[in-house]
Amino acid sequence: MARTSLSRRGFIAASLLAGGGVAFEFALPLGRASAQGLDAAPITAFVRILPDNRVVIGGKNAEIGQGAKTMLPMLIAEELDVAWDSVTVEQTDADAGIYGAQSAGGSRTTGREWLPMRQAGGAARAMVLAAAAQEWGVPVASLSSSEGRVLHEASGRAAPYATFAAGAARQTAPDPATVTLKDPSAFRIVGTRVMGVDTPAITQGKPLFGIDVDRPGMLHAVLETCPAVGGRFVSANLDEIRALPGIEHVFVIEGDGQAESLLDGVAILSKSWWSADQARLALQVEWDTRAVEGYSTQGYAKCAGEALDRAPEKTVLDKGDVASALDGASQRISARYAVPILAHGTLEPQNTTALFTGDAIEIWSPTQNPESGRALVAAALGLEKEAIRIHFTRIGGGFGRRLMGDYMVQAAAIAAKVPGVPVKLLYSRQDEFRRDFFRAGAWHELEAGIDAAGRLTAFRDHYVTFGAGGEPSRGAEVAAGIVPANLLADARIEQSLIATNLPTGWLRAPRSNSLGFVLLSFLDEVAQAGGRDLPALLLELLGEEARTIPGSGPREADFQTGRARSVIEKVLEMADWAGRGGLESGRGKGFGFYFSHAGYFAVVVEAQVRDGQVRVPRVWAAGDVGSQIVNPLNAEQQVRGAVIEGLGQAMAGQEITQVDGAVEQANFDTHPFMRIDAVPAIEVAFVPSDNGPTGLGEPALPPVVGALVNAVHAATGTRIRKLPLREEDLV
């Protein structure tokens, strides 16, 4: 093996393969995309060119259905200049020290990796060309490449990359900043419709997911925790459970009181998950629930209503003089809105397999955030982070749920009780609903002022949600830079908090998935009061001249009015908005626009309402996520998925309810999702702009629910101010 040092983290290694030939790996230390303003960190691309010139590329990020396992290798392959059908993608392990950021959340992957992954491929190509120039005795500038072959036009010579593998491994790696990258007009892979690399295996039912992990001698575990989140263990009939057939171990897991890591529970281990779960039915546990039993859905609504009747506890944004602007308005419009608590409802239940060996642990987990899980496991077991090896598995739905590492810690804590034995912890569907990190409920009192011409002049939102100590709970925050507050001279956003025992978290398009409904429906009311429609109101606020409004915080992207205008105008054209008056009675079109996670999306929903039942036949969506769509096939499905999820949140009856501190829902029958026969035709268009590519997991969802309720209003005249949609509200 030959190894050339690049830096304190980087290396190039070449090694002989069995049976002859040479394989080599490039591990390149690259700076993270500066466009996102993130700290410098190593980004490592793993590339192996095999003796037959096939190429193996490591998929370094969590694959959660967002397409990263295909999209990131596409960027490397593009600049390496190889044919996509010569590429095999392998999932890497989770190790930020080697691979840099590997989390999947916040639609950050595309923007973060767009440049480093291309540089990795370009650096590899440059080293192959340098090796070929030395071997052929020609200037490197006289060489070119095409689909994995080096070409010398002057002599007519051509050879596959693999010919120069050993020589390339001896080259000094170039500074990534100096690597010449392709002009986008020369892309042959990026921008094409590429099927996901795992799709064939998924359709054939091959094991890819965490739930599929099977290790020799493995035991299956279930974990019973208090139905009222946060209840403490007192006693249980453990000896009776140990005596049941097939049960190998039963023990108490002592929690640390933090839902993010460990809550008190009873673990039951068996050679089959079924027998362990059946034993749980006979488990009788006494819990101490005194600290958590007073929380309920009705109680939240009562507390929120009282909070809205009082002065706000905190001002989040205070621009201009809202009170005077409202007093001087020709007309004031006010309304109260409410959004429910939601669960993530991942199809694959939370699970992790762990093998503890006394001073180290090996973990197989479908995690969106492996390094957070590593830190939690290290703290819980008293291990160094380096003693924890994490294998990525494909993720069967996350939507933000698997950003939390609780199930990793629970599996690790159980495995630590039986050293040397691999243990797979698998949640039941009821566990899923009991132990979720929920989308927080929210209650709003909104007020707006319009002038004599019907123009919006002032805006105020008093926002009540869960939180404590003056801070909203996770995922319940509101950004000061939301539309329309960022477009007005006089705007105020105020906040009050109520207590809960439920842990909250990030659900796809966190914050915005709730605000999109509230703001867009209320603005539709304001537009109607001003004698115009919602698109006209927003275009009026945006103005004709494109401008950039700075984000309201270090993690908030700047808002570009020209990009907003472009997607609005595009979707109005797609949906024949001007012709909506010709729809039959009981049908209507509703509009929504939202900016989140650096993406601009405008949506039109057509709804039909008959006998209290809502049907959506068509949806149009136009988005701007930058200059380049890496994989249009995947991108379009991301948008369609967001539309379906948004419609489902409003139409399918999704709402988490709570009594005495415990969640009532236990399966999909009481927290349903949209069925395939209700899915509308969804037309998607992307509006390119001169901005770096950004992610698509989140930004298409927020405008969907607002557009839906506005369509229902257009069809029926009924204004929906509380979700989910109920038949009794529409008849």
CSV table of C-alpha atoms in Angstrom, one decimal, residues 129-547:
chain,number,residue,atom,x,y,z
A,129,LEU,CA,-4.7,13.2,-15.2
A,130,ALA,CA,-1.5,14.2,-13.5
A,131,ALA,CA,-0.5,10.5,-13.3
A,132,ALA,CA,-1.4,10.0,-17.0
A,133,ALA,CA,0.7,13.0,-18.0
A,134,GLN,CA,3.8,11.5,-16.2
A,135,GLU,CA,3.3,8.1,-17.7
A,136,TRP,CA,2.8,9.4,-21.2
A,137,GLY,CA,5.4,12.2,-20.9
A,138,VAL,CA,3.0,14.9,-22.1
A,139,PRO,CA,1.8,18.1,-20.5
A,140,VAL,CA,-1.2,17.6,-18.2
A,141,ALA,CA,-2.9,20.5,-20.0
A,142,SER,CA,-2.9,18.5,-23.2
A,143,LEU,CA,-5.1,15.8,-21.6
A,144,SER,CA,-8.8,15.6,-21.2
A,145,SER,CA,-11.2,13.1,-19.9
A,146,SER,CA,-14.5,11.5,-20.9
A,147,GLU,CA,-16.6,9.0,-18.9
A,148,GLY,CA,-13.7,7.4,-17.0
A,149,ARG,CA,-11.1,7.6,-19.7
A,150,VAL,CA,-8.0,9.8,-20.2
A,151,LEU,CA,-7.7,11.2,-23.7
A,152,HIS,CA,-4.7,12.7,-25.5
A,153,GLU,CA,-6.0,14.3,-28.6
A,154,ALA,CA,-2.7,15.1,-30.2
A,155,SER,CA,-1.6,11.4,-30.2
A,156,GLY,CA,-5.0,9.8,-30.3
A,157,ARG,CA,-4.1,7.8,-27.2
A,158,ALA,CA,-6.9,6.9,-24.7
A,159,ALA,CA,-6.9,4.7,-21.6
A,160,PRO,CA,-9.2,4.0,-18.7
A,161,TYR,CA,-8.6,5.7,-15.4
A,162,ALA,CA,-7.7,2.4,-13.7
A,163,THR,CA,-4.6,2.3,-15.9
A,164,PHE,CA,-3.2,5.2,-13.8
A,165,ALA,CA,-4.5,4.3,-10.4
A,166,ALA,CA,-1.2,3.5,-8.8
A,167,GLY,CA,0.4,6.7,-10.3
A,168,ALA,CA,-2.5,8.8,-9.2
A,169,ALA,CA,-2.1,7.5,-5.6
A,170,ARG,CA,1.4,9.0,-5.6
A,171,GLN,CA,0.3,12.5,-6.7
A,172,THR,CA,0.2,15.4,-4.3
A,173,ALA,CA,-3.4,16.2,-3.7
A,174,PRO,CA,-4.5,19.6,-5.1
A,175,ASP,CA,-5.9,22.4,-2.9
A,176,PRO,CA,-9.6,22.0,-3.4
A,177,ALA,CA,-10.0,25.7,-4.0
A,178,THR,CA,-7.8,25.4,-7.1
A,179,VAL,CA,-9.6,22.5,-8.7
A,180,THR,CA,-11.2,23.5,-12.0
A,181,LEU,CA,-14.9,22.5,-11.9
A,182,LYS,CA,-17.2,22.0,-14.8
A,183,ASP,CA,-19.3,24.8,-16.1
A,184,PRO,CA,-22.9,23.7,-15.5
A,185,SER,CA,-23.6,23.6,-19.2
A,186,ALA,CA,-21.1,20.6,-19.4
A,187,PHE,CA,-23.0,18.6,-16.8
A,188,ARG,CA,-23.8,15.1,-18.0
A,189,ILE,CA,-25.0,13.6,-14.7
A,190,VAL,CA,-26.2,16.5,-12.6
A,191,GLY,CA,-29.5,17.7,-13.8
A,192,THR,CA,-30.5,14.3,-15.2
A,193,ARG,CA,-33.3,12.1,-13.8
A,194,VAL,CA,-31.5,9.4,-11.8
A,195,MET,CA,-33.3,6.6,-10.0
A,196,GLY,CA,-32.4,6.2,-6.3
A,197,VAL,CA,-29.5,3.8,-5.8
A,198,ASP,CA,-31.5,1.8,-3.2
A,199,THR,CA,-34.7,1.6,-5.3
A,200,PRO,CA,-34.1,-1.8,-6.8
A,201,ALA,CA,-33.3,-3.4,-3.4
A,202,ILE,CA,-36.4,-1.7,-1.8
A,203,THR,CA,-38.7,-3.0,-4.5
A,204,GLN,CA,-37.3,-6.5,-4.1
A,205,GLY,CA,-37.7,-6.4,-0.3
A,206,LYS,CA,-34.0,-6.7,0.5
A,207,PRO,CA,-32.8,-5.8,4.0
A,208,LEU,CA,-31.7,-2.2,4.1
A,209,PHE,CA,-33.5,-0.6,7.1
A,210,GLY,CA,-32.7,-0.7,10.8
A,211,ILE,CA,-35.6,-2.9,11.4
A,212,ASP,CA,-34.0,-5.5,9.1
A,213,VAL,CA,-30.7,-5.8,11.2
A,214,ASP,CA,-30.1,-9.3,12.3
A,215,ARG,CA,-26.9,-10.4,14.2
A,216,PRO,CA,-25.9,-13.9,15.3
A,217,GLY,CA,-27.2,-14.7,18.8
A,218,MET,CA,-29.3,-11.5,18.9
A,219,LEU,CA,-32.0,-10.9,21.5
A,220,HIS,CA,-35.0,-8.8,20.9
A,221,ALA,CA,-36.1,-6.2,23.4
A,222,VAL,CA,-39.2,-4.2,24.2
A,223,LEU,CA,-39.2,-1.3,26.6
A,224,GLU,CA,-42.2,-0.3,28.7
A,225,THR,CA,-42.3,3.3,29.9
A,226,CYS,CA,-44.9,5.3,31.7
A,227,PRO,CA,-47.9,6.2,29.6
A,228,ALA,CA,-47.8,9.6,31.1
A,229,VAL,CA,-44.5,11.0,29.8
A,230,GLY,CA,-42.1,11.5,32.6
A,231,GLY,CA,-43.7,9.2,35.2
A,232,ARG,CA,-41.2,7.4,37.4
A,233,PHE,CA,-40.9,3.7,38.1
A,234,VAL,CA,-42.0,2.4,41.5
A,235,SER,CA,-42.4,-1.4,41.3
A,236,ALA,CA,-43.5,-4.2,38.9
A,237,ASN,CA,-44.1,-7.9,38.8
A,238,LEU,CA,-40.7,-8.6,37.3
A,239,ASP,CA,-40.4,-12.2,38.7
A,240,GLU,CA,-43.7,-13.2,37.1
A,241,ILE,CA,-42.5,-11.9,33.7
A,242,ARG,CA,-39.1,-13.7,34.0
A,243,ALA,CA,-41.0,-17.0,34.4
A,244,LEU,CA,-42.9,-16.6,31.1
A,245,PRO,CA,-41.9,-18.9,28.2
A,246,GLY,CA,-39.1,-17.6,26.0
A,247,ILE,CA,-38.1,-14.7,28.2
A,248,GLU,CA,-34.4,-14.3,28.7
A,249,HIS,CA,-34.0,-11.2,30.8
A,250,VAL,CA,-36.2,-8.6,32.5
A,251,PHE,CA,-34.8,-5.6,34.3
A,252,VAL,CA,-35.5,-2.0,35.2
A,253,ILE,CA,-33.8,0.8,33.2
A,254,GLU,CA,-33.3,3.8,35.4
A,255,GLY,CA,-33.7,7.0,33.5
A,256,ASP,CA,-32.2,10.4,33.9
A,257,GLY,CA,-35.5,12.2,33.6
A,258,GLN,CA,-34.8,13.4,30.1
A,259,ALA,CA,-37.0,12.2,27.2
A,260,GLU,CA,-34.1,13.0,24.9
A,261,SER,CA,-32.0,10.2,26.5
A,262,LEU,CA,-33.5,7.9,29.1
A,263,LEU,CA,-36.8,7.7,31.0
A,264,ASP,CA,-37.5,5.0,33.5
A,265,GLY,CA,-38.7,1.8,32.0
A,266,VAL,CA,-38.8,-2.0,32.2
A,267,ALA,CA,-36.9,-4.0,29.5
A,268,ILE,CA,-38.0,-7.4,28.4
A,269,LEU,CA,-35.6,-9.5,26.3
A,270,SER,CA,-36.5,-12.6,24.3
A,271,LYS,CA,-35.3,-14.6,21.3
A,272,SER,CA,-38.3,-13.1,19.4
A,273,TRP,CA,-39.8,-9.7,19.5
A,274,TRP,CA,-43.3,-11.2,19.5
A,275,SER,CA,-42.8,-13.2,22.7
A,276,ALA,CA,-41.2,-10.2,24.4
A,277,ASP,CA,-44.1,-8.0,23.4
A,278,GLN,CA,-46.6,-10.6,24.5
A,279,ALA,CA,-44.9,-10.7,27.9
A,280,ARG,CA,-45.3,-7.0,28.2
A,281,LEU,CA,-49.1,-7.5,28.2
A,282,ALA,CA,-48.7,-9.3,31.5
A,283,LEU,CA,-46.4,-6.7,32.9
A,284,GLN,CA,-48.0,-4.7,35.8
A,285,VAL,CA,-46.0,-1.6,36.7
A,286,GLU,CA,-46.8,1.0,39.4
A,287,TRP,CA,-45.7,4.5,38.2
A,288,ASP,CA,-45.4,7.7,40.1
A,289,THR,CA,-47.3,10.1,37.8
A,290,ARG,CA,-47.9,12.9,40.3
A,291,ALA,CA,-45.7,15.4,38.4
A,292,VAL,CA,-47.2,14.8,35.0
A,293,GLU,CA,-50.8,13.8,35.3
A,294,GLY,CA,-52.5,17.2,35.1
A,295,TYR,CA,-51.9,17.8,31.4
A,296,SER,CA,-54.7,17.4,28.8
A,297,THR,CA,-55.9,18.7,25.4
A,298,GLN,CA,-58.8,20.5,27.0
A,299,GLY,CA,-56.5,22.0,29.6
A,300,TYR,CA,-54.1,23.4,26.9
A,301,ALA,CA,-57.0,25.1,25.0
A,302,LYS,CA,-58.2,26.7,28.2
A,303,CYS,CA,-54.8,27.9,29.3
A,304,ALA,CA,-54.1,29.2,25.7
A,305,GLY,CA,-57.3,31.1,25.6
A,306,GLU,CA,-56.6,32.7,29.0
A,307,ALA,CA,-53.1,33.6,27.8
A,308,LEU,CA,-54.5,35.3,24.7
A,309,ASP,CA,-56.8,37.3,26.9
A,310,ARG,CA,-53.9,38.6,28.9
A,311,ALA,CA,-51.0,40.8,27.9
A,312,PRO,CA,-48.2,38.9,26.0
A,313,GLU,CA,-45.3,37.6,28.1
A,314,LYS,CA,-42.6,38.5,25.6
A,315,THR,CA,-42.2,40.6,22.4
A,316,VAL,CA,-40.3,38.7,19.6
A,317,LEU,CA,-40.5,41.5,17.0
A,318,ASP,CA,-41.4,45.2,17.4
A,319,LYS,CA,-41.2,47.2,14.2
A,320,GLY,CA,-42.5,50.8,13.9
A,321,ASP,CA,-45.6,51.7,15.9
A,322,VAL,CA,-48.1,48.9,15.5
A,323,ALA,CA,-50.6,50.4,17.9
A,324,SER,CA,-50.8,53.7,16.1
A,325,ALA,CA,-50.9,52.0,12.7
A,326,LEU,CA,-53.8,49.9,13.7
A,327,ASP,CA,-55.6,52.8,15.3
A,328,GLY,CA,-55.2,54.8,12.1
A,329,ALA,CA,-56.3,51.9,9.8
A,330,SER,CA,-59.4,52.3,7.7
A,331,GLN,CA,-60.3,48.8,8.7
A,332,ARG,CA,-59.0,46.3,11.3
A,333,ILE,CA,-59.3,42.6,10.9
A,334,SER,CA,-58.7,40.1,13.7
A,335,ALA,CA,-59.1,36.4,14.3
A,336,ARG,CA,-57.9,33.6,16.5
A,337,TYR,CA,-56.4,30.4,15.0
A,338,ALA,CA,-55.4,27.1,16.5
A,339,VAL,CA,-53.2,24.2,15.3
A,340,PRO,CA,-53.0,20.8,16.9
A,341,ILE,CA,-50.2,18.7,18.3
A,342,LEU,CA,-49.0,16.3,15.7
A,343,ALA,CA,-46.9,13.1,15.7
A,344,HIS,CA,-44.4,12.1,13.0
A,345,GLY,CA,-45.8,8.7,12.3
A,346,THR,CA,-42.8,7.1,10.7
A,347,LEU,CA,-43.7,3.9,8.9
A,348,GLU,CA,-40.6,2.1,10.2
A,349,PRO,CA,-40.8,2.2,14.0
A,350,GLN,CA,-37.9,3.5,16.0
A,351,ASN,CA,-35.2,0.8,16.5
A,352,THR,CA,-31.6,0.3,17.2
A,353,THR,CA,-29.4,-2.8,17.5
A,354,ALA,CA,-26.5,-2.6,19.9
A,355,LEU,CA,-23.6,-4.9,21.0
A,356,PHE,CA,-21.8,-3.9,24.2
A,357,THR,CA,-18.4,-5.4,24.8
A,358,GLY,CA,-17.5,-3.9,28.2
A,359,ASP,CA,-15.4,-1.0,27.0
A,360,ALA,CA,-17.0,-0.3,23.6
A,361,ILE,CA,-20.3,-0.5,21.8
A,362,GLU,CA,-21.3,-1.2,18.2
A,363,ILE,CA,-24.6,0.3,17.0
A,364,TRP,CA,-26.7,-0.2,13.9
A,365,SER,CA,-29.3,2.6,13.8
A,366,PRO,CA,-31.6,4.5,11.4
A,367,THR,CA,-30.6,7.9,12.7
A,368,GLN,CA,-30.9,11.3,11.1
A,369,ASN,CA,-28.4,12.7,13.6
A,370,PRO,CA,-25.7,10.1,14.5
A,371,GLU,CA,-23.3,12.4,16.3
A,372,SER,CA,-26.0,13.6,18.7
A,373,GLY,CA,-26.9,10.0,19.4
A,374,ARG,CA,-23.2,9.2,19.9
A,375,ALA,CA,-22.9,11.9,22.5
A,376,LEU,CA,-26.0,10.7,24.4
A,377,VAL,CA,-24.8,7.1,24.4
A,378,ALA,CA,-21.4,8.2,25.6
A,379,ALA,CA,-22.9,10.1,28.5
A,380,ALA,CA,-25.3,7.4,29.4
A,381,LEU,CA,-22.7,4.5,29.4
A,382,GLY,CA,-19.7,6.6,30.5
A,383,LEU,CA,-17.8,5.7,27.3
A,384,GLU,CA,-15.5,7.8,25.2
A,385,LYS,CA,-17.1,8.8,21.9
A,386,GLU,CA,-14.3,6.9,20.1
A,387,ALA,CA,-15.5,3.7,21.7
A,388,ILE,CA,-18.8,3.9,19.9
A,389,ARG,CA,-19.1,2.7,16.4
A,390,ILE,CA,-22.2,3.6,14.5
A,391,HIS,CA,-23.4,1.9,11.3
A,392,PHE,CA,-25.9,3.8,9.2
A,393,THR,CA,-29.0,1.9,8.1
A,394,ARG,CA,-31.5,3.2,5.6
A,395,ILE,CA,-34.3,5.1,7.3
A,396,GLY,CA,-37.9,4.2,6.8
A,397,GLY,CA,-39.3,7.7,7.4
A,398,GLY,CA,-38.1,10.3,9.7
A,399,PHE,CA,-39.6,13.8,9.1
A,400,GLY,CA,-37.5,15.0,12.0
A,401,ARG,CA,-38.3,12.3,14.5
A,402,ARG,CA,-34.9,10.6,14.1
A,403,LEU,CA,-33.0,13.7,14.8
A,404,MET,CA,-33.6,12.7,18.4
A,405,GLY,CA,-31.3,9.9,19.8
A,406,ASP,CA,-33.5,8.5,22.6
A,407,TYR,CA,-34.0,5.1,21.0
A,408,MET,CA,-30.2,4.8,20.5
A,409,VAL,CA,-29.6,5.5,24.1
A,410,GLN,CA,-32.3,3.1,25.2
A,411,ALA,CA,-30.9,0.3,23.1
A,412,ALA,CA,-27.4,1.0,24.4
A,413,ALA,CA,-28.5,1.0,28.0
A,414,ILE,CA,-30.3,-2.3,27.5
A,415,ALA,CA,-27.3,-3.9,25.7
A,416,ALA,CA,-25.0,-2.7,28.5
A,417,LYS,CA,-26.9,-5.0,30.9
A,418,VAL,CA,-26.1,-8.1,28.7
A,419,PRO,CA,-22.5,-7.6,27.5
A,420,GLY,CA,-21.4,-9.7,24.5
A,421,VAL,CA,-25.0,-10.2,23.3
A,422,PRO,CA,-26.4,-8.1,20.5
A,423,VAL,CA,-29.8,-6.6,21.3
A,424,LYS,CA,-32.3,-5.1,19.0
A,425,LEU,CA,-34.8,-2.7,20.5
A,426,LEU,CA,-37.9,-2.2,18.4
A,427,TYR,CA,-40.8,0.1,19.3
A,428,SER,CA,-44.4,-1.0,18.9
A,429,ARG,CA,-46.8,1.4,17.1
A,430,GLN,CA,-48.1,2.4,20.5
A,431,ASP,CA,-44.6,3.1,21.7
A,432,GLU,CA,-44.2,5.3,18.6
A,433,PHE,CA,-47.1,7.5,19.7
A,434,ARG,CA,-46.3,7.5,23.4
A,435,ARG,CA,-42.7,8.5,22.9
A,436,ASP,CA,-42.7,10.8,20.0
A,437,PHE,CA,-41.2,14.3,20.1
A,438,PHE,CA,-44.4,16.1,19.0
A,439,ARG,CA,-45.1,19.1,16.8
A,440,ALA,CA,-46.2,21.6,19.4
A,441,GLY,CA,-49.7,22.9,19.5
A,442,ALA,CA,-50.1,26.7,18.9
A,443,TRP,CA,-52.8,29.3,19.3
A,444,HIS,CA,-52.7,32.7,17.6
A,445,GLU,CA,-54.5,36.0,17.9
A,446,LEU,CA,-53.9,38.0,14.8
A,447,GLU,CA,-54.8,41.5,13.9
A,448,ALA,CA,-54.2,43.5,10.7
A,449,GLY,CA,-54.9,47.0,9.5
A,450,ILE,CA,-55.7,48.1,5.9
A,451,ASP,CA,-55.8,51.5,4.5
A,452,ALA,CA,-58.6,53.1,2.4
A,453,ALA,CA,-57.2,51.5,-0.7
A,454,GLY,CA,-57.3,48.0,0.9
A,455,ARG,CA,-53.5,47.8,1.3
A,456,LEU,CA,-52.1,45.9,4.3
A,457,THR,CA,-50.4,48.5,6.6
A,458,ALA,CA,-50.0,46.8,10.0
A,459,PHE,CA,-49.8,43.3,11.4
A,460,ARG,CA,-49.7,41.8,14.9
A,461,ASP,CA,-49.6,38.2,16.1
A,462,HIS,CA,-49.9,37.1,19.7
A,463,TYR,CA,-48.6,33.5,19.7
A,464,VAL,CA,-49.1,31.0,22.4
A,465,THR,CA,-47.3,27.7,22.5
A,466,PHE,CA,-45.5,25.3,24.8
A,467,GLY,CA,-42.5,26.3,26.7
A,468,ALA,CA,-41.0,27.1,30.1
A,469,GLY,CA,-38.5,29.6,31.6
A,470,GLY,CA,-39.4,32.2,28.9
A,471,GLU,CA,-38.3,30.0,26.1
A,472,PRO,CA,-40.5,28.0,23.7
A,473,SER,CA,-40.0,24.3,23.6
A,474,ARG,CA,-38.1,22.6,20.8
A,475,GLY,CA,-39.6,23.3,17.3
A,476,ALA,CA,-42.1,25.8,18.7
A,477,GLU,CA,-40.2,29.0,18.1
A,478,VAL,CA,-41.4,31.7,15.7
A,479,ALA,CA,-39.0,33.6,13.5
A,480,ALA,CA,-39.2,37.4,13.5
A,481,GLY,CA,-38.6,37.5,9.8
A,482,ILE,CA,-41.9,35.9,8.6
A,483,VAL,CA,-44.0,37.3,5.8
A,484,PRO,CA,-45.7,39.7,6.1
A,485,ALA,CA,-43.9,41.1,9.2
A,486,ASN,CA,-40.7,41.5,7.2
A,487,LEU,CA,-42.4,43.5,4.5
A,488,LEU,CA,-44.2,46.0,6.7
A,489,ALA,CA,-43.0,49.1,8.5
A,490,ASP,CA,-45.3,48.4,11.5
A,491,ALA,CA,-45.4,44.8,12.8
A,492,ARG,CA,-45.3,43.1,16.1
A,493,ILE,CA,-45.0,39.4,17.1
A,494,GLU,CA,-45.6,38.5,20.7
A,495,GLN,CA,-45.3,35.3,22.6
A,496,SER,CA,-46.8,33.6,25.7
A,497,LEU,CA,-46.1,30.1,26.9
A,498,ILE,CA,-48.0,27.3,28.6
A,499,ALA,CA,-46.6,24.2,30.2
A,500,THR,CA,-46.7,20.6,29.0
A,501,ASN,CA,-45.1,17.3,29.9
A,502,LEU,CA,-44.9,16.3,26.3
A,503,PRO,CA,-41.4,16.5,24.7
A,504,THR,CA,-41.6,18.5,21.4
A,505,GLY,CA,-39.4,18.2,18.4
A,506,TRP,CA,-38.9,19.1,14.8
A,507,LEU,CA,-41.5,17.9,12.3
A,508,ARG,CA,-40.9,18.4,8.6
A,509,ALA,CA,-40.6,22.2,8.0
A,510,PRO,CA,-40.6,22.9,11.7
A,511,ARG,CA,-42.4,26.1,12.8
A,512,SER,CA,-43.3,26.8,9.2
A,513,ASN,CA,-45.7,23.8,8.9
A,514,SER,CA,-47.8,25.4,11.6
A,515,LEU,CA,-47.4,29.1,10.7
A,516,GLY,CA,-48.1,28.4,7.0
A,517,PHE,CA,-51.7,27.5,7.7
A,518,VAL,CA,-52.2,30.3,10.2
A,519,LEU,CA,-50.6,33.2,8.3
A,520,LEU,CA,-51.9,32.3,4.8
A,521,SER,CA,-55.4,31.8,5.9
A,522,PHE,CA,-55.5,35.0,7.9
A,523,LEU,CA,-53.9,37.0,5.1
A,524,ASP,CA,-56.6,35.6,2.8
A,525,GLU,CA,-59.1,37.1,5.1
A,526,VAL,CA,-57.2,40.4,5.0
A,527,ALA,CA,-57.0,40.4,1.2
A,528,GLN,CA,-60.7,39.7,1.0
A,529,ALA,CA,-61.5,42.6,3.3
A,530,GLY,CA,-59.3,44.8,1.1
A,531,GLY,CA,-61.1,43.8,-2.1
A,532,ARG,CA,-58.3,41.7,-3.6
A,533,ASP,CA,-57.1,38.1,-3.6
A,534,LEU,CA,-54.2,36.8,-1.7
A,535,PRO,CA,-51.7,36.7,-4.5
A,536,ALA,CA,-52.5,40.3,-5.3
A,537,LEU,CA,-52.0,41.3,-1.7
A,538,LEU,CA,-48.6,39.6,-1.5
A,539,LEU,CA,-47.4,40.9,-4.9
A,540,GLU,CA,-48.3,44.4,-3.7
A,541,LEU,CA,-46.3,43.9,-0.5
A,542,LEU,CA,-43.3,42.5,-2.4
A,543,GLY,CA,-43.2,45.5,-4.8
A,544,GLU,CA,-42.0,45.6,-8.4
A,545,GLU,CA,-38.3,46.2,-7.6
A,546,ALA,CA,-36.4,43.2,-6.3
A,547,ARG,CA,-34.7,43.7,-2.9
